[in-house]
Coordinates of C-alpha atoms in Angstrom, one line a residue:
Chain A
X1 CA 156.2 105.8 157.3
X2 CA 153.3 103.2 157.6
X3 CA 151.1 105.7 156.0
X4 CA 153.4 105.9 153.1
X5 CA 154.1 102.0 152.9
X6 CA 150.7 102.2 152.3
X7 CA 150.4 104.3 149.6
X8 CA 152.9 102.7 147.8
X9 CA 151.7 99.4 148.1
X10 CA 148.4 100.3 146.6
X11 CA 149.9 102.3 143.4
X12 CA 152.3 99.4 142.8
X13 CA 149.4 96.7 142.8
X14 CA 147.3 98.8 140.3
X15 CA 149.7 99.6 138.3
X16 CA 150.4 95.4 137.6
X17 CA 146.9 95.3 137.5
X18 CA 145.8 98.1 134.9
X19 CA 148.8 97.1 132.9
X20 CA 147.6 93.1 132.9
X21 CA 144.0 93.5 132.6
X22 CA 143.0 97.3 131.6
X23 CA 141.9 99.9 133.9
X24 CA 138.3 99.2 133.4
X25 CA 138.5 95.6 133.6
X26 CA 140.2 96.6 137.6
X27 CA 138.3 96.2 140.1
X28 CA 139.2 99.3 143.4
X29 CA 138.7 95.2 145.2
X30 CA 140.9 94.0 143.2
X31 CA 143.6 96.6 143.6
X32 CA 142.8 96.0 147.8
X33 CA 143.4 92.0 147.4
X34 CA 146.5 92.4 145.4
X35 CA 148.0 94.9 147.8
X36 CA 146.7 93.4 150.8
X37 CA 145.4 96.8 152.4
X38 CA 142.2 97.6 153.6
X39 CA 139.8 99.8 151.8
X40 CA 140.0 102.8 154.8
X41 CA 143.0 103.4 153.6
X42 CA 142.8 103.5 149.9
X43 CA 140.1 106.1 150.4
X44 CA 141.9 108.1 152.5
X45 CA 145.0 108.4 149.9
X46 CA 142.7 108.0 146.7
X47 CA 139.5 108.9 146.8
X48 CA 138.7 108.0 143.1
X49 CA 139.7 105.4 141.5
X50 CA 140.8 108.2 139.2
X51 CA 142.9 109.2 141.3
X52 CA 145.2 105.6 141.6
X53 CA 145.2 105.9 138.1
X54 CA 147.4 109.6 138.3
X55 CA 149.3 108.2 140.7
X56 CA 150.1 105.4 138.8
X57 CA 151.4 107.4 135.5
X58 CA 153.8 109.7 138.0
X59 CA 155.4 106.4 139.2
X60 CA 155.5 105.2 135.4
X61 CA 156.9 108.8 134.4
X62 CA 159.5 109.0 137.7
X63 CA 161.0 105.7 136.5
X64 CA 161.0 106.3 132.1
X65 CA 164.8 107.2 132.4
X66 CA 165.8 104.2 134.8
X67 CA 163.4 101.9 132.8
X68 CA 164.2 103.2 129.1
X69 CA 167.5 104.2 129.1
X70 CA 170.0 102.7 131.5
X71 CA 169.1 99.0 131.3
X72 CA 169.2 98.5 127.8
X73 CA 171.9 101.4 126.2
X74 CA 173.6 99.9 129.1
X75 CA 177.7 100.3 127.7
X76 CA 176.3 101.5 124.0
X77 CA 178.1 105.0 123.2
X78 CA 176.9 105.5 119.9
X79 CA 173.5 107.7 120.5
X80 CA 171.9 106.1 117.4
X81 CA 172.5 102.6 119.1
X82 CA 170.8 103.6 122.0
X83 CA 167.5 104.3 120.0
X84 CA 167.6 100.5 118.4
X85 CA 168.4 99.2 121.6
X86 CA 165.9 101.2 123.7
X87 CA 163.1 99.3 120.4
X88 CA 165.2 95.9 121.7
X89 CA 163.6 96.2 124.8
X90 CA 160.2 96.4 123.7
X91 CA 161.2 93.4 121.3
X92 CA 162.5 91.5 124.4
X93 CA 159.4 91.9 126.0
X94 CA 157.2 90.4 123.1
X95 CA 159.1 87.5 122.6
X96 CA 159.1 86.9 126.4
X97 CA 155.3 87.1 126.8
X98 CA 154.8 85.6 123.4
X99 CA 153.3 88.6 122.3
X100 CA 151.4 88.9 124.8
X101 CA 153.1 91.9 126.0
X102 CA 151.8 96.0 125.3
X103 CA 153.0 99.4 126.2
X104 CA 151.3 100.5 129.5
X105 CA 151.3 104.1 128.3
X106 CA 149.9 103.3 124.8
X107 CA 147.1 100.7 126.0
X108 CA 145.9 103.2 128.6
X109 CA 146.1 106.3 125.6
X110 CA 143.6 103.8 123.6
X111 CA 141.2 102.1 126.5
X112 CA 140.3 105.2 128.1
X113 CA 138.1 107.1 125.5
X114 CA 137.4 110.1 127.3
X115 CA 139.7 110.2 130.0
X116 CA 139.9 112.9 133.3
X117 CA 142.0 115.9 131.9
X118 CA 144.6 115.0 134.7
X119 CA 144.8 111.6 133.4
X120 CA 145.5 112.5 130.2
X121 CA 148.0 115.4 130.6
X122 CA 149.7 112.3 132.5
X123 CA 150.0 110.0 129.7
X124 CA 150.9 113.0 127.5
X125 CA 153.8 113.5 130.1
X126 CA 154.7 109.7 129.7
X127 CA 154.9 109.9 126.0
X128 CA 156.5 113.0 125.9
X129 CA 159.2 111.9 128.5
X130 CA 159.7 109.0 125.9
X131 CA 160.4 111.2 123.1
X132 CA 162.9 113.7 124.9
X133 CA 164.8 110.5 125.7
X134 CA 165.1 109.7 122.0
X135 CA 165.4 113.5 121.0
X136 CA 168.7 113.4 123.8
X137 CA 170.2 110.7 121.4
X138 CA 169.1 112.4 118.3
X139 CA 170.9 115.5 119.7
X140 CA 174.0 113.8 120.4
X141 CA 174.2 112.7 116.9
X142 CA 173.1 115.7 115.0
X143 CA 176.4 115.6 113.0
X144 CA 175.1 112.4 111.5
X145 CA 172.4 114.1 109.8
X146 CA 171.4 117.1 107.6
X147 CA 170.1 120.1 108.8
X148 CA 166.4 119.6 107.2
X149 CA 165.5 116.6 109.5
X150 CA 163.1 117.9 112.1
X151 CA 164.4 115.9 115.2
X152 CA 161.7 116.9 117.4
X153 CA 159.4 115.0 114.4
X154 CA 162.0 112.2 114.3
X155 CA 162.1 111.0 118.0
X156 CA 158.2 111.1 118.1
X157 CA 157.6 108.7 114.7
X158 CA 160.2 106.5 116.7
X159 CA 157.4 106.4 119.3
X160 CA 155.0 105.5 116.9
X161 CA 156.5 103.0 115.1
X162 CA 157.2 101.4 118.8
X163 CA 153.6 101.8 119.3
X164 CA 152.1 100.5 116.6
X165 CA 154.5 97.8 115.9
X166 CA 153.9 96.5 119.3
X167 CA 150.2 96.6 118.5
X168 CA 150.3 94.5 115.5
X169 CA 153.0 91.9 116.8
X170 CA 150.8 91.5 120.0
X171 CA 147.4 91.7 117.2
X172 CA 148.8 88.8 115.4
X173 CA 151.0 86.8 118.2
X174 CA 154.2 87.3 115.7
X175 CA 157.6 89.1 116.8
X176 CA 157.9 89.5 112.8
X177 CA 155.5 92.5 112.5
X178 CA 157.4 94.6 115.5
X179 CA 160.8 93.6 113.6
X180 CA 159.2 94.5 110.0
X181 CA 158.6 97.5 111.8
X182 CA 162.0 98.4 113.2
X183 CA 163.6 97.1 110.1
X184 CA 161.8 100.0 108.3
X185 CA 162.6 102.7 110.7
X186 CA 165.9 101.5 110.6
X187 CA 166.0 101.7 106.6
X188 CA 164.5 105.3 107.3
X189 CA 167.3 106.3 109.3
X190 CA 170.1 105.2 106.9
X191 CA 168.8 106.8 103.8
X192 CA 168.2 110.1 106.0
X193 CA 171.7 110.2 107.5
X194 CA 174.5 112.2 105.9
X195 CA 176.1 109.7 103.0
X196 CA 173.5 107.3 102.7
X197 CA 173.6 103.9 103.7
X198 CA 177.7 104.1 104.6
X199 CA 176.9 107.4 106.9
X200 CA 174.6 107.2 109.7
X201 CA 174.2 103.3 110.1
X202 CA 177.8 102.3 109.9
X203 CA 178.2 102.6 113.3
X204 CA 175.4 101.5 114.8
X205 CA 175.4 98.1 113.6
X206 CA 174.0 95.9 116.6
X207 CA 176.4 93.1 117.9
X208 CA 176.3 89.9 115.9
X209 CA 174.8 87.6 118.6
X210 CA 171.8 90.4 118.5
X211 CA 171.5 90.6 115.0
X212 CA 171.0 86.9 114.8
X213 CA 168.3 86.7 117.4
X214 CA 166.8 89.2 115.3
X215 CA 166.7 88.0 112.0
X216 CA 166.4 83.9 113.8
Chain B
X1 CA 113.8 88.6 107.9
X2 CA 112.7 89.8 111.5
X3 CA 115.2 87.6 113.0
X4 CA 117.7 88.8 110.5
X5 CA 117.0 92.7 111.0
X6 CA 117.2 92.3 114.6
X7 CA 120.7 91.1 114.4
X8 CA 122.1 93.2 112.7
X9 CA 120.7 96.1 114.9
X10 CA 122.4 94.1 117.9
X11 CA 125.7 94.1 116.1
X12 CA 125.5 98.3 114.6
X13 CA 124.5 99.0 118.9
X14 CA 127.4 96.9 119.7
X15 CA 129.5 98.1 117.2
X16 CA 128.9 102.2 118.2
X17 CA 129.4 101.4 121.7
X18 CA 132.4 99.1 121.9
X19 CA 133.7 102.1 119.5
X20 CA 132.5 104.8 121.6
X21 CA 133.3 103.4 125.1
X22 CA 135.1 100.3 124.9
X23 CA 134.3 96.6 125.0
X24 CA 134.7 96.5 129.0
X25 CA 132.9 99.3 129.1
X26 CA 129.9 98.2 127.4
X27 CA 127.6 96.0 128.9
X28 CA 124.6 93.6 127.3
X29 CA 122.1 95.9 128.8
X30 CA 123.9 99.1 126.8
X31 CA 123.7 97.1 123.9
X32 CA 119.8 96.0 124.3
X33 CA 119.0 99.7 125.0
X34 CA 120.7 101.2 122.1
X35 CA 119.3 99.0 119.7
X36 CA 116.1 98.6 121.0
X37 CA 115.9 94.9 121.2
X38 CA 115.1 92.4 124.1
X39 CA 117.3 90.4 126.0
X40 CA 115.8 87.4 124.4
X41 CA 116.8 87.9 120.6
X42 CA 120.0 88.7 122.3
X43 CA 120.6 85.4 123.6
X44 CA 119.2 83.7 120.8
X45 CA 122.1 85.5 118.2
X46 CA 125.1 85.8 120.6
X47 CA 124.9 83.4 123.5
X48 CA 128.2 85.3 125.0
X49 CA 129.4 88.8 124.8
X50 CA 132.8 87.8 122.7
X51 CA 130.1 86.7 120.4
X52 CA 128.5 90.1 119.6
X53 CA 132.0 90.9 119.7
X54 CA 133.0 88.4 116.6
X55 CA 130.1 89.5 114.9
X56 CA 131.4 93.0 115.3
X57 CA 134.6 92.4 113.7
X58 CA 133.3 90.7 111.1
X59 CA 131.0 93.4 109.7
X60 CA 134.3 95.4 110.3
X61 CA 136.0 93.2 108.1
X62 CA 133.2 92.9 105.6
X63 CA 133.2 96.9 104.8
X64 CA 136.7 97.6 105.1
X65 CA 137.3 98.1 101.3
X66 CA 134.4 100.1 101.3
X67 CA 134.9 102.2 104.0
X68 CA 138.6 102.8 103.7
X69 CA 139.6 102.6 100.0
X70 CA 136.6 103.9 98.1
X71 CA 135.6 106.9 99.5
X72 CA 138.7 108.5 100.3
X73 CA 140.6 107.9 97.0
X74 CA 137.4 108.2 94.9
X75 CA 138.8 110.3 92.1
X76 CA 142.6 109.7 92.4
X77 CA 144.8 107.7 89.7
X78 CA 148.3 107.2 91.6
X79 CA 148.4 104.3 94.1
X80 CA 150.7 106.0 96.3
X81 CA 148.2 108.9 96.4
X82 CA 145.6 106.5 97.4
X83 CA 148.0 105.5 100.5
X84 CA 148.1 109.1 101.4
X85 CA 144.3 109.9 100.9
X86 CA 143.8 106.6 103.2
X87 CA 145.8 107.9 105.9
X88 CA 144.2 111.4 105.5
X89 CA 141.1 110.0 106.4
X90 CA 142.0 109.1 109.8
X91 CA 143.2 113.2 109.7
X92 CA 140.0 114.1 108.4
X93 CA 138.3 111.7 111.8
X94 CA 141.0 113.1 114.1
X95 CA 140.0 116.6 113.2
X96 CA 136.2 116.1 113.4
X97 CA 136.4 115.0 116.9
X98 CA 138.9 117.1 118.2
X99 CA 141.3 114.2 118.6
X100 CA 139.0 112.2 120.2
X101 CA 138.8 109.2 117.2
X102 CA 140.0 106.1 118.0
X103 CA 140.9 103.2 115.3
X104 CA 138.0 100.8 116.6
X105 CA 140.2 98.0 115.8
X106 CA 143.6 99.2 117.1
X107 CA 141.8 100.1 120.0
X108 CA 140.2 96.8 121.0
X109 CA 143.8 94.9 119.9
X110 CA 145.3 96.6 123.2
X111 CA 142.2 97.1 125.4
X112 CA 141.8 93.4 125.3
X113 CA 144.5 91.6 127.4
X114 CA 143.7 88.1 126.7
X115 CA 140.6 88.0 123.9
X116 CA 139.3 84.7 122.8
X117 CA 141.1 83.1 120.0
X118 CA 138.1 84.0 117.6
X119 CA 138.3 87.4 118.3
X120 CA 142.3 87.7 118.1
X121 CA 141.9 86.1 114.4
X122 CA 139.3 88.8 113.8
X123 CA 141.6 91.8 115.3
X124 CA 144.1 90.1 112.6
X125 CA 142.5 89.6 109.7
X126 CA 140.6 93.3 110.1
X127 CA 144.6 94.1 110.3
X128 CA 145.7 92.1 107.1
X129 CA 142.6 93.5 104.9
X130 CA 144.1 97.1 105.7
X131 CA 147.1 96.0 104.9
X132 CA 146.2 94.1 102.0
X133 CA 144.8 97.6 100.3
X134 CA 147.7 99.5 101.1
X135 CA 149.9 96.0 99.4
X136 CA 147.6 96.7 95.8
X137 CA 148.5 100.4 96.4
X138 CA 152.2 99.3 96.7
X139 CA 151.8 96.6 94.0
X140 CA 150.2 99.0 91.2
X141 CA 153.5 101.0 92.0
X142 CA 156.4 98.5 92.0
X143 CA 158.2 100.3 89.2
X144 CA 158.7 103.3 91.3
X145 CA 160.4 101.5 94.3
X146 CA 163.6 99.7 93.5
X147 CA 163.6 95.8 93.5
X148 CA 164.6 95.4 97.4
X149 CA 161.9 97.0 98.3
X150 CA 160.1 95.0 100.5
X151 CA 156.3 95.6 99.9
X152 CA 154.5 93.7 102.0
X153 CA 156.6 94.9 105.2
X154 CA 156.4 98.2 103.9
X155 CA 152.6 97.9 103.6
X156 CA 152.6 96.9 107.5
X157 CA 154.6 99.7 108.2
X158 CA 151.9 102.1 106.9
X159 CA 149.5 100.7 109.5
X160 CA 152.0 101.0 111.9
X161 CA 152.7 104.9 111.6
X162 CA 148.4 104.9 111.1
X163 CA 148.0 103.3 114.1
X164 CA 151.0 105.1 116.1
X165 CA 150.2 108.2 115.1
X166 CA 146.1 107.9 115.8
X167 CA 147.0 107.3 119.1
X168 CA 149.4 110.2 119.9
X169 CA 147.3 112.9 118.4
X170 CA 144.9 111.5 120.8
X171 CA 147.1 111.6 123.8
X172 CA 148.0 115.3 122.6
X173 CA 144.8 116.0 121.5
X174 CA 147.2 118.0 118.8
X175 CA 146.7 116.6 115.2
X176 CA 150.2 117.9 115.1
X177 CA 151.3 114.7 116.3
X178 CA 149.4 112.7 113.1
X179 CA 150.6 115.1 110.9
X180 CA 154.3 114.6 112.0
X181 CA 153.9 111.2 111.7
X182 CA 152.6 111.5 107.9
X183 CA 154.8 113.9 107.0
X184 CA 157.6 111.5 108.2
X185 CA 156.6 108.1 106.6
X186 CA 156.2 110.6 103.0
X187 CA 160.3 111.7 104.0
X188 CA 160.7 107.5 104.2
X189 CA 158.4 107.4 100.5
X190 CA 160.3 109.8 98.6
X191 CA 163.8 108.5 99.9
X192 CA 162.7 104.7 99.2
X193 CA 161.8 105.7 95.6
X194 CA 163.7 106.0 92.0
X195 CA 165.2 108.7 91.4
X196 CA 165.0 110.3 94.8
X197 CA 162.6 112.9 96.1
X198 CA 162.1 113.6 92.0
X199 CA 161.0 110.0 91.9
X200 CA 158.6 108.6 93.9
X201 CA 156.3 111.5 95.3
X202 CA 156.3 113.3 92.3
X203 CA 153.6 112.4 91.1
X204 CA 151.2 112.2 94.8
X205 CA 151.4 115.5 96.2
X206 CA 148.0 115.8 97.2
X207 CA 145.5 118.8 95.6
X208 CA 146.4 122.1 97.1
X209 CA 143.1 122.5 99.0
X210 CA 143.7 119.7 101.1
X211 CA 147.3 120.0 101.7
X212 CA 146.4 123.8 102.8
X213 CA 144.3 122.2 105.1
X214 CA 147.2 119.5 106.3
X215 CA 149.5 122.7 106.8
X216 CA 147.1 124.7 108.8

């Protein structure tokens, strides 16, 4: 139990760390002071520092349901909703860090140039747990669409426009660029749906006090 | 003209590595080895590291035309082929590396948490130059889009699907993943343009040789 305690303690305080200053800008001291735990047993559970960082993306991929989904679909039905309000989060997060803020996953895909094959099938898993979430959705609304779209292809440009819309809102400190992006993607989905701008959309509308913290 | 030479081969070292590593990654003494200089000259150009770094971004900055416009849409007409030829660039760098190529600027915006104001306005404006080439693209084909069309967001949203899409064929390593991306912001193209998937893309399907090649 104290063992474990342990071991929790220490993947918890890197993975605030990596996430607030970059893997390589972590110090294995600095993971140690932030978890208070001394550096026998850090080895002894992680004998690379490589190895905190694995740890680290299973506790990120254990929680991408809990952290994606519930929390901010939270009482949506509409599976198309759910998508815009799952890119709401991310927008929350900007304008609460003042753009500050970046995807954990995404920063760590870019900063590592060549990383351990074990890393990186890890951030694969993170991304691709990310896109079955949005596929689900996509799913649930097939109806909503014609047969041509490829929703597979769909749920992972959704990840990319979070991605890089995040980069460029954080690259110029401006909550604009990630809505310019989302705005788009939402465009995108209305003129794919089934009847154009009166099909898919129409029911997804967000509610009016979040539409005008969007547009401000 | 010593003086001179010698800086620049400090900032094409720094460049390569920060590229090739990361900026964390790369330290001063990297830098004096690659390019063959002594600490000294270093000192006397870039008193700081985030200097080097500036200097970096400006030389980005200064060849972004160049490097992104010019060579691949030598040849080509249509402006919205030009977008394409520009984003199959990145393919062609994502394919010669196995899916290793990073975009040297979207990777520093996210590796560096906090950068110095200088070099955030840098990471920007190396930003708004792409996205300034991709506006003249947009601009030299306003009478394809309808009026609403908004061209400077839609200009953004190119670098965002660049951007998003560089960095998931590289989690993948599966240029799949860049091609999806592509293949949906064209889907966004031809359904944003007069006269529907006649319209727009009519006249930018790329030459067969290459789009064989996108297919695989």
């Amino acid at each position: 139990m104290e063992l474990s305690n342990t071991r929790i303690k220490l993947v918890r305080a890197a993975m605030l760390l990596f996430w607030e200053n970059g893997y390589n800008s972590t110090s294995i001291a600095d993971v140690l002071k932030k978890a208070k735990v001394n550096s026998g047993s850090l080895y002894h559970f992680f004998p690379a520092k490589t190895d905190l960082l694995a740890a680290v993306l299973d506790l990120y991929h254990d929680g991408i349901r809990q952290m994606l989904l519930e929390p901010p679909s939270a009482g949506l039905a509409d599976p198309i909703q759910k998508i815009f309000a799952v890119l709401g989060r991310y927008r929350c997060s900007l304008v609460e860090t003042d753009c500050f803020y970046c995807s954990p996953i995404g920063s760590l895909a870019l900063e590592l140039r060549d990383p351990d094959e074990r890393v990186r099938v890890r951030l694969a898993k993170n991304f691709r747990a990310w896109i079955d979430v949005i596929d689900d959705c996509l799913q649930q609304s097939k109806r909503r669409f014609p047969a041509e779209v490829n929703r597979r292809e769909l749920a992972q440009f959704v990840l990319t426009v979070m991605e890089g819309g995040v980069m460029q809102a954080r690259t110029f400190r401006d909550i604009a660029y990630f809505d310019g992006a989302v705005r788009q993607l939402r465009h995108y989905f209305v003129r794919l749906g089934r009847g154009g701008s009166r099909g898919l959309m129409r029911r997804t509308r967000m509610p009016a006090r979040t539409l005008k913290k969007k547009i401000k």
